[in-house]
Amino acid sequence: MKTKAAVAFAAGKPLEICEVDLEGPKAGEVLVELKATGVCHTDAFTLSGDDPEGAFPAILGHEGAGVVVDVGPGVRSLKKGDTVIPLYTPECRECDYCLHPKTNLCQSIRTTQGQGVMPDGSSRFSLDGTPIRHYMGCSTFSNYTVLPEIALAKIRSDAPLDKVCYIGCGVTTGVGAVIFDAKVEPGSRVVVFGLGGIGLNVIQAARMVGARQIVGVDINPEKVALAKQFGMTDFINPKEVEDVVEAIVDITHGGADYTFECIGNVNTMRQALESCHKGWGESVIIGVAGAGQEISTRPFQLVTGRVWRGSAFGGARGRTDVPTIVDWYMEGRINIDDLITHTMPLENINEAFDLMHAGKSIRSVVLY
Ligand code: APR
């Protein structure tokens, strides 16, 4: 079949809208019609050419929601008409990782996914006979896409897809880091570095689990109003204090129980670790630092009980946990609507990247 897609032909170049060829689903695969897709920093990172796994031409996008149109042989858990969210972190429920209780990083199709192809080693997308790479196993910048069955979360059919698409990455990354990875307890003091799309989701999850104090740290004071609406209790602008770590230790009465780095800057990662409470404070890295960058601290910080860890896709097991997060949204327990600041048709997708780079959007969503 033919499908409309925004194709990345080369690093640093705007996406181009094309009619591309899409082969139908093979064994274990599912054809999905996307209804909406978010545009995330990771798409921009790959498009910039800095992603070591990135290669072109490719159809980017990994934060979508849609409906099953067709299933290949052997697909049992999904059928035509099901509402789904694509998962760049799949959940096969069989590999060593899925069977281990401490990780969500299913490895069953990791190698081929990184190569931009389906698990059988081939691409379903092509243009004039030339294969186009899949991206993060999702390629949601195409109106129709093919995914492995294990990379789709089946969600309730009454969820608005123009909103819950954001659960495909940003919401789950922030909310999950608090709930599934850090397991923040009620009464905790939480510090969030970076009040963008990820940080705001960390804040609303911290509020949801009953944190007593939620301190936001950002160099942009324009972020304060929305962060307060989402649950931030205190704000620190690093430009207005002499020493951020001291300011945090002071305001949290000795240090945070949990800190979350949602910027992707190795200096703020260090600050986040060192503003944790001695003896038990835990710092979670969510932000993605530039290729080749390294973190550092004095080892004594860890010897004296602080814990440094990271979180990918919020520690969520997609097929199991994503439907639950959709329920939280539908029950009004988390707010997504106010985070989607811009929408546009696929034809205008490059505007979403411009808005992101200008810091004007929290999240842009493309509507098909
Ligand atoms: N100190 C404090 N705040 C900072 C600093 C800094 N040195 N540098 C940037 N910020 C703030 C920005 O002002 C902005 O509000 O961090 C926030 C980052 O927000 P976004 O740009 O919206 O990024 P977001 O989508 O939240 O993603 C954050 O997570 O997924 C990764 O790749 C993504 O690394 C990025 C991070």
Coordinates of C-alpha atoms and ligand atoms in Angstrom, one line a residue:
M1 CA 0.0 0.0 0.0
K2 CA 0.9 3.7 -0.2
T3 CA 1.1 5.9 2.9
K4 CA 1.9 9.5 3.5
A5 CA 5.0 10.0 5.6
A6 CA 7.5 12.6 6.7
V7 CA 10.9 11.2 5.5
A8 CA 14.3 12.2 7.0
F9 CA 16.6 12.0 3.9
A10 CA 19.7 13.4 5.5
A11 CA 21.0 14.7 8.9
G12 CA 20.2 18.3 9.6
K13 CA 17.7 18.6 6.7
P14 CA 14.0 19.3 7.2
L15 CA 11.7 16.3 6.8
E16 CA 10.0 15.8 3.4
I17 CA 6.4 14.7 3.0
C18 CA 6.2 11.8 0.6
E19 CA 3.9 9.0 -0.6
V20 CA 6.0 5.9 0.3
D21 CA 5.4 2.2 -0.2
L22 CA 4.5 0.1 2.8
E23 CA 4.5 -3.7 2.7
G24 CA 1.8 -5.4 4.7
P25 CA 2.5 -7.2 8.0
K26 CA 4.4 -10.4 8.0
A27 CA 4.3 -13.1 10.7
G28 CA 4.1 -11.6 14.1
E29 CA 3.6 -8.1 12.8
V30 CA 0.7 -5.6 12.9
L31 CA -0.3 -2.8 10.5
V32 CA -1.4 0.3 12.4
E33 CA -3.0 3.5 11.2
L34 CA -1.6 6.3 13.3
K35 CA -4.1 9.0 14.4
A36 CA -1.5 11.2 16.2
T37 CA 2.2 11.4 17.1
G38 CA 4.2 13.6 19.4
V39 CA 7.5 15.1 18.3
C40 CA 10.2 14.4 20.9
H41 CA 13.8 15.6 21.6
T42 CA 15.0 12.1 20.6
D43 CA 13.6 12.6 17.1
A44 CA 15.5 15.9 16.9
F45 CA 18.7 14.3 18.3
T46 CA 18.6 11.6 15.5
L47 CA 17.7 14.1 12.8
S48 CA 20.7 16.3 13.9
G49 CA 23.1 13.5 13.0
D50 CA 24.5 13.2 16.5
D51 CA 22.8 9.8 17.2
P52 CA 25.4 7.1 16.7
E53 CA 22.6 4.6 15.6
G54 CA 20.9 7.1 13.3
A55 CA 21.1 6.6 9.5
F56 CA 19.1 7.9 6.6
P57 CA 16.7 7.8 4.8
A58 CA 14.5 7.0 7.8
I59 CA 10.9 7.6 9.0
L60 CA 11.3 9.0 12.5
G61 CA 8.7 9.3 15.2
H62 CA 8.2 7.1 18.3
E63 CA 5.4 8.7 20.3
G64 CA 2.1 7.7 18.5
A65 CA -1.3 6.3 19.0
G66 CA -3.5 4.6 16.4
V67 CA -5.7 1.7 15.4
V68 CA -4.9 -1.8 14.2
V69 CA -5.8 -2.2 10.5
D70 CA -4.4 -5.7 9.8
V71 CA -2.5 -8.4 11.5
G72 CA 0.1 -10.9 10.1
P73 CA 0.1 -14.7 10.7
G74 CA 0.5 -15.8 14.3
V75 CA -0.6 -12.6 15.9
R76 CA -2.8 -13.5 18.8
S77 CA -2.9 -10.6 21.3
L78 CA -4.3 -8.0 18.8
K79 CA -7.0 -7.8 16.2
K80 CA -8.3 -5.3 13.6
G81 CA -9.9 -2.3 15.3
D82 CA -7.9 -2.5 18.5
T83 CA -6.6 0.9 19.9
V84 CA -2.8 0.8 20.4
I85 CA 0.3 2.8 21.5
P86 CA 3.5 1.8 19.7
L87 CA 6.4 0.8 22.1
Y88 CA 10.0 1.7 21.3
T89 CA 10.8 -0.5 24.4
P90 CA 8.8 -3.6 23.6
E91 CA 7.8 -6.3 26.0
C92 CA 8.1 -9.9 24.7
R93 CA 7.6 -11.5 28.2
E94 CA 10.1 -14.2 27.2
C95 CA 13.6 -12.8 27.1
D96 CA 16.0 -12.8 30.1
Y97 CA 15.3 -9.1 30.6
C98 CA 11.6 -9.5 30.6
L99 CA 11.8 -12.4 33.0
H100 CA 14.1 -10.4 35.4
P101 CA 12.1 -8.3 37.9
K102 CA 14.6 -5.4 37.9
T103 CA 14.4 -4.1 34.3
N104 CA 12.0 -3.1 31.6
L105 CA 14.7 -3.2 28.8
C106 CA 13.3 -6.1 26.7
Q107 CA 16.2 -7.1 24.4
S108 CA 14.3 -9.5 22.1
I109 CA 14.4 -7.3 19.0
R110 CA 17.0 -4.7 20.1
T111 CA 19.6 -5.5 17.4
T112 CA 17.3 -5.2 14.4
Q113 CA 15.5 -2.2 15.9
G114 CA 18.8 -0.4 16.2
Q115 CA 19.5 -1.2 12.6
G116 CA 16.3 0.4 11.5
V117 CA 14.7 -2.9 10.2
M118 CA 12.0 -5.3 11.3
P119 CA 13.0 -8.4 13.3
D120 CA 13.4 -10.4 10.1
G121 CA 16.1 -8.0 8.9
S122 CA 14.1 -6.2 6.2
S123 CA 12.2 -2.8 6.0
R124 CA 8.6 -2.5 5.2
F125 CA 9.0 1.0 3.9
S126 CA 10.5 2.0 0.5
L127 CA 10.4 4.8 -2.0
D128 CA 11.0 4.1 -5.7
G129 CA 12.4 0.7 -4.7
T130 CA 14.9 2.0 -2.2
P131 CA 14.3 0.8 1.4
I132 CA 13.6 3.4 4.0
R133 CA 14.7 2.7 7.6
H134 CA 12.3 2.2 10.5
Y135 CA 13.0 4.3 13.6
M136 CA 13.0 3.1 17.2
G137 CA 10.9 0.2 15.9
C138 CA 8.0 2.7 15.5
S139 CA 8.2 5.2 12.7
T140 CA 5.1 7.2 13.8
F141 CA 5.8 10.0 11.3
S142 CA 4.0 7.8 8.8
N143 CA 0.2 7.7 8.6
Y144 CA 0.5 3.9 8.5
T145 CA 3.3 1.8 10.0
V146 CA 4.1 -1.8 10.7
L147 CA 5.3 -3.0 14.1
P148 CA 6.0 -6.3 15.8
E149 CA 3.1 -7.5 18.0
I150 CA 5.3 -7.3 21.1
A151 CA 5.9 -3.6 20.4
L152 CA 2.2 -2.5 20.8
A153 CA 0.3 -1.8 24.0
K154 CA -3.4 -2.3 23.6
I155 CA -5.3 0.5 25.3
R156 CA -8.9 1.3 26.0
S157 CA -10.9 2.4 22.9
D158 CA -12.4 5.6 24.5
A159 CA -9.0 7.3 25.0
P160 CA -8.4 10.4 22.9
L161 CA -5.5 9.5 20.7
D162 CA -4.4 13.1 20.1
K163 CA -3.6 13.2 23.8
V164 CA -2.6 9.7 24.9
C165 CA 0.0 9.5 22.1
Y166 CA 2.2 11.4 24.6
I167 CA 2.1 8.4 26.8
G168 CA 4.2 6.6 24.1
C169 CA 7.3 8.4 25.4
G170 CA 7.3 11.7 27.4
V171 CA 4.5 11.0 30.0
T172 CA 5.7 7.5 30.7
T173 CA 9.3 8.5 30.9
G174 CA 8.6 11.1 33.6
V175 CA 5.7 9.5 35.5
G176 CA 7.2 6.0 35.3
A177 CA 10.6 7.2 36.7
V178 CA 8.8 8.3 39.9
I179 CA 6.4 5.4 40.2
F180 CA 8.1 2.3 38.6
D181 CA 11.8 3.1 39.0
A182 CA 12.4 5.4 42.1
K183 CA 9.2 4.2 43.8
V184 CA 8.9 7.5 45.5
E185 CA 7.1 7.1 48.9
P186 CA 4.4 9.4 50.3
G187 CA 6.0 12.2 52.3
S188 CA 9.2 12.4 50.3
R189 CA 11.0 15.5 49.4
V190 CA 11.6 15.5 45.6
V191 CA 13.8 17.8 43.5
V192 CA 13.2 18.1 39.7
F193 CA 16.0 19.5 37.5
G194 CA 14.5 20.9 34.3
L195 CA 10.8 21.9 34.0
G196 CA 10.2 20.9 30.4
G197 CA 7.9 18.1 29.2
I198 CA 9.8 15.4 31.1
G199 CA 10.2 17.4 34.4
L200 CA 6.5 18.4 34.5
N201 CA 5.6 14.7 34.2
V202 CA 7.9 13.9 37.1
I203 CA 6.3 16.7 39.1
Q204 CA 2.8 15.5 38.6
A205 CA 3.7 11.9 39.4
A206 CA 5.5 13.0 42.6
R207 CA 2.3 14.9 43.6
M208 CA 0.2 11.9 42.7
V209 CA 2.2 9.6 45.1
G210 CA 2.0 12.1 47.9
A211 CA 5.4 13.8 48.0
R212 CA 5.4 16.5 50.7
Q213 CA 7.8 18.9 48.9
I214 CA 8.5 19.2 45.2
V215 CA 11.3 21.6 44.3
G216 CA 11.8 22.6 40.7
V217 CA 15.1 23.8 39.4
D218 CA 15.3 25.7 36.1
I219 CA 17.2 28.6 34.6
N220 CA 14.0 29.8 32.8
P221 CA 11.5 31.5 35.2
E222 CA 8.8 31.3 32.6
K223 CA 8.4 27.6 33.5
V224 CA 7.3 28.4 37.0
A225 CA 3.5 28.9 36.5
L226 CA 2.9 25.6 34.8
A227 CA 5.2 23.7 37.1
K228 CA 3.2 25.1 40.1
Q229 CA 0.0 24.0 38.4
F230 CA 1.4 20.5 38.1
G231 CA 2.5 20.4 41.8
M232 CA 5.8 22.2 42.3
T233 CA 5.9 23.6 45.8
D234 CA 9.3 25.5 45.6
F235 CA 11.4 26.9 42.8
I236 CA 15.1 27.5 42.6
N237 CA 16.7 29.5 39.7
P238 CA 20.4 28.5 39.5
K239 CA 21.1 31.9 38.1
E240 CA 19.8 33.5 41.3
V241 CA 21.6 31.5 43.9
E242 CA 25.3 31.2 44.7
D243 CA 25.4 27.4 44.9
V244 CA 22.5 25.3 43.7
V245 CA 23.4 22.3 45.8
E246 CA 23.5 24.4 49.0
A247 CA 20.2 26.0 48.1
I248 CA 18.6 22.7 47.7
V249 CA 20.1 21.1 50.8
D250 CA 18.9 24.2 52.7
I251 CA 15.3 24.2 51.4
T252 CA 14.9 20.4 51.8
H253 CA 16.2 20.4 55.4
G254 CA 19.4 18.4 54.7
G255 CA 18.9 17.1 51.1
A256 CA 16.3 15.5 48.9
D257 CA 14.9 12.0 49.2
Y258 CA 14.8 11.8 45.5
T259 CA 16.2 14.0 42.7
F260 CA 15.4 13.7 39.0
E261 CA 17.6 15.1 36.2
C262 CA 15.4 16.0 33.3
I263 CA 17.8 18.2 31.3
G264 CA 20.5 16.0 29.9
N265 CA 23.4 18.1 31.2
V266 CA 26.3 16.3 33.0
N267 CA 26.8 19.3 35.3
T268 CA 23.2 19.3 36.5
M269 CA 23.5 15.5 36.9
R270 CA 26.3 16.0 39.4
Q271 CA 24.3 18.7 41.2
A272 CA 21.3 16.3 41.3
L273 CA 23.3 13.6 42.9
E274 CA 25.0 15.9 45.4
S275 CA 21.7 17.5 46.5
C276 CA 20.5 14.1 47.7
H277 CA 20.2 13.5 51.4
K278 CA 23.2 11.8 53.0
G279 CA 22.5 8.2 53.9
W280 CA 19.5 7.5 51.6
G281 CA 19.0 10.2 48.9
E282 CA 18.5 8.7 45.4
S283 CA 19.2 10.5 42.2
V284 CA 17.6 9.4 38.9
I285 CA 19.1 10.4 35.5
I286 CA 16.4 10.7 32.9
G287 CA 17.9 13.4 30.6
V288 CA 20.0 12.1 27.7
A289 CA 23.5 13.7 27.6
G290 CA 25.3 14.4 24.4
A291 CA 27.3 11.5 22.8
G292 CA 30.6 10.9 24.5
Q293 CA 29.9 13.0 27.6
E294 CA 30.8 11.6 31.1
I295 CA 29.5 12.2 34.6
S296 CA 31.6 12.7 37.7
T297 CA 31.4 13.1 41.4
R298 CA 33.5 12.4 44.5
P299 CA 33.0 8.7 45.3
F300 CA 32.5 9.7 48.9
Q301 CA 29.1 10.9 47.8
L302 CA 28.1 7.3 47.1
V303 CA 30.0 5.8 50.1
T304 CA 27.9 8.0 52.3
G305 CA 24.7 6.5 51.1
R306 CA 23.6 8.5 48.1
V307 CA 22.5 6.4 45.1
W308 CA 22.9 7.2 41.5
R309 CA 20.8 5.5 38.9
G310 CA 19.1 6.0 35.5
S311 CA 15.7 5.4 34.1
A312 CA 14.6 4.6 30.5
F313 CA 11.0 4.7 29.4
G314 CA 10.2 5.3 33.1
G315 CA 11.0 1.7 34.0
A316 CA 7.6 0.8 32.4
R317 CA 6.9 -2.5 30.8
G318 CA 5.0 -1.2 27.9
R319 CA 2.3 -3.7 27.2
T320 CA 1.6 -4.1 31.0
D321 CA 2.0 -0.5 32.3
V322 CA 1.1 1.8 29.4
P323 CA -2.6 0.8 29.5
T324 CA -2.6 1.7 33.3
I325 CA -1.1 5.1 32.6
V326 CA -3.9 5.6 30.0
D327 CA -6.4 4.8 32.7
W328 CA -4.7 7.3 35.1
Y329 CA -5.2 10.0 32.4
M330 CA -8.8 8.9 31.8
E331 CA -9.5 9.0 35.5
G332 CA -8.1 12.6 35.7
R333 CA -5.2 11.5 37.9
I334 CA -2.6 12.9 35.4
N335 CA -2.9 15.9 33.2
I336 CA -1.8 15.6 29.6
D337 CA -3.9 18.2 27.9
D338 CA -2.0 21.2 29.3
L339 CA 1.3 19.8 28.2
I340 CA 0.3 19.6 24.5
T341 CA 0.9 23.2 23.5
H342 CA 0.8 22.9 19.7
T343 CA -0.9 20.7 17.1
M344 CA -0.3 20.6 13.4
P345 CA -1.0 18.4 10.3
L346 CA 1.9 16.2 9.1
E347 CA 2.6 18.7 6.3
N348 CA 3.8 21.2 9.0
I349 CA 5.8 18.8 11.1
N350 CA 9.0 20.8 10.6
E351 CA 7.4 23.6 12.6
A352 CA 7.3 21.2 15.6
F353 CA 11.1 21.0 15.5
D354 CA 11.4 24.7 15.2
L355 CA 9.1 25.3 18.2
M356 CA 11.1 22.7 20.2
H357 CA 14.5 24.3 19.4
A358 CA 13.1 27.8 20.2
G359 CA 11.9 26.4 23.6
K360 CA 8.3 27.6 22.7
S361 CA 6.5 24.2 23.1
I362 CA 6.2 21.7 25.8
R363 CA 4.9 19.1 23.3
S364 CA 3.8 19.4 19.7
V365 CA 1.4 16.7 18.3
V366 CA 0.9 15.9 14.7
L367 CA -2.7 15.0 13.9
Y368 CA -3.3 12.7 10.9
Ligands
APR1 N1 19.9 24.3 34.8 C1 18.6 24.2 35.0 N2 17.7 24.1 34.0 C2 18.1 24.0 32.8 C3 19.5 24.0 32.4 C4 20.4 24.2 33.5 N3 21.7 24.2 33.3 N4 19.6 23.9 31.1 C5 18.3 23.7 30.6 N5 17.4 23.8 31.6 C6 16.0 23.7 31.5 C7 15.3 24.4 30.4 O1 15.1 25.8 30.7 C8 14.0 23.6 30.2 O2 12.9 24.2 30.9 O3 15.6 22.3 31.3 C9 14.3 22.2 30.7 C10 14.4 21.1 29.6 O4 13.1 21.0 29.1 P1 12.9 20.6 27.6 O5 13.8 21.3 26.7 O6 11.4 20.8 27.4 O7 13.3 19.1 27.5 P2 12.4 17.8 27.9 O8 11.5 17.4 26.7 O9 11.8 17.9 29.2 O10 13.6 16.7 27.9 C11 14.6 16.8 28.9 O11 15.1 14.5 28.7 O12 14.3 13.0 27.1 C12 15.3 13.8 27.5 O13 16.5 14.3 25.4 C13 15.7 14.8 26.4 O14 17.7 15.3 27.5 C14 16.4 15.8 27.3 C15 15.7 15.7 28.6

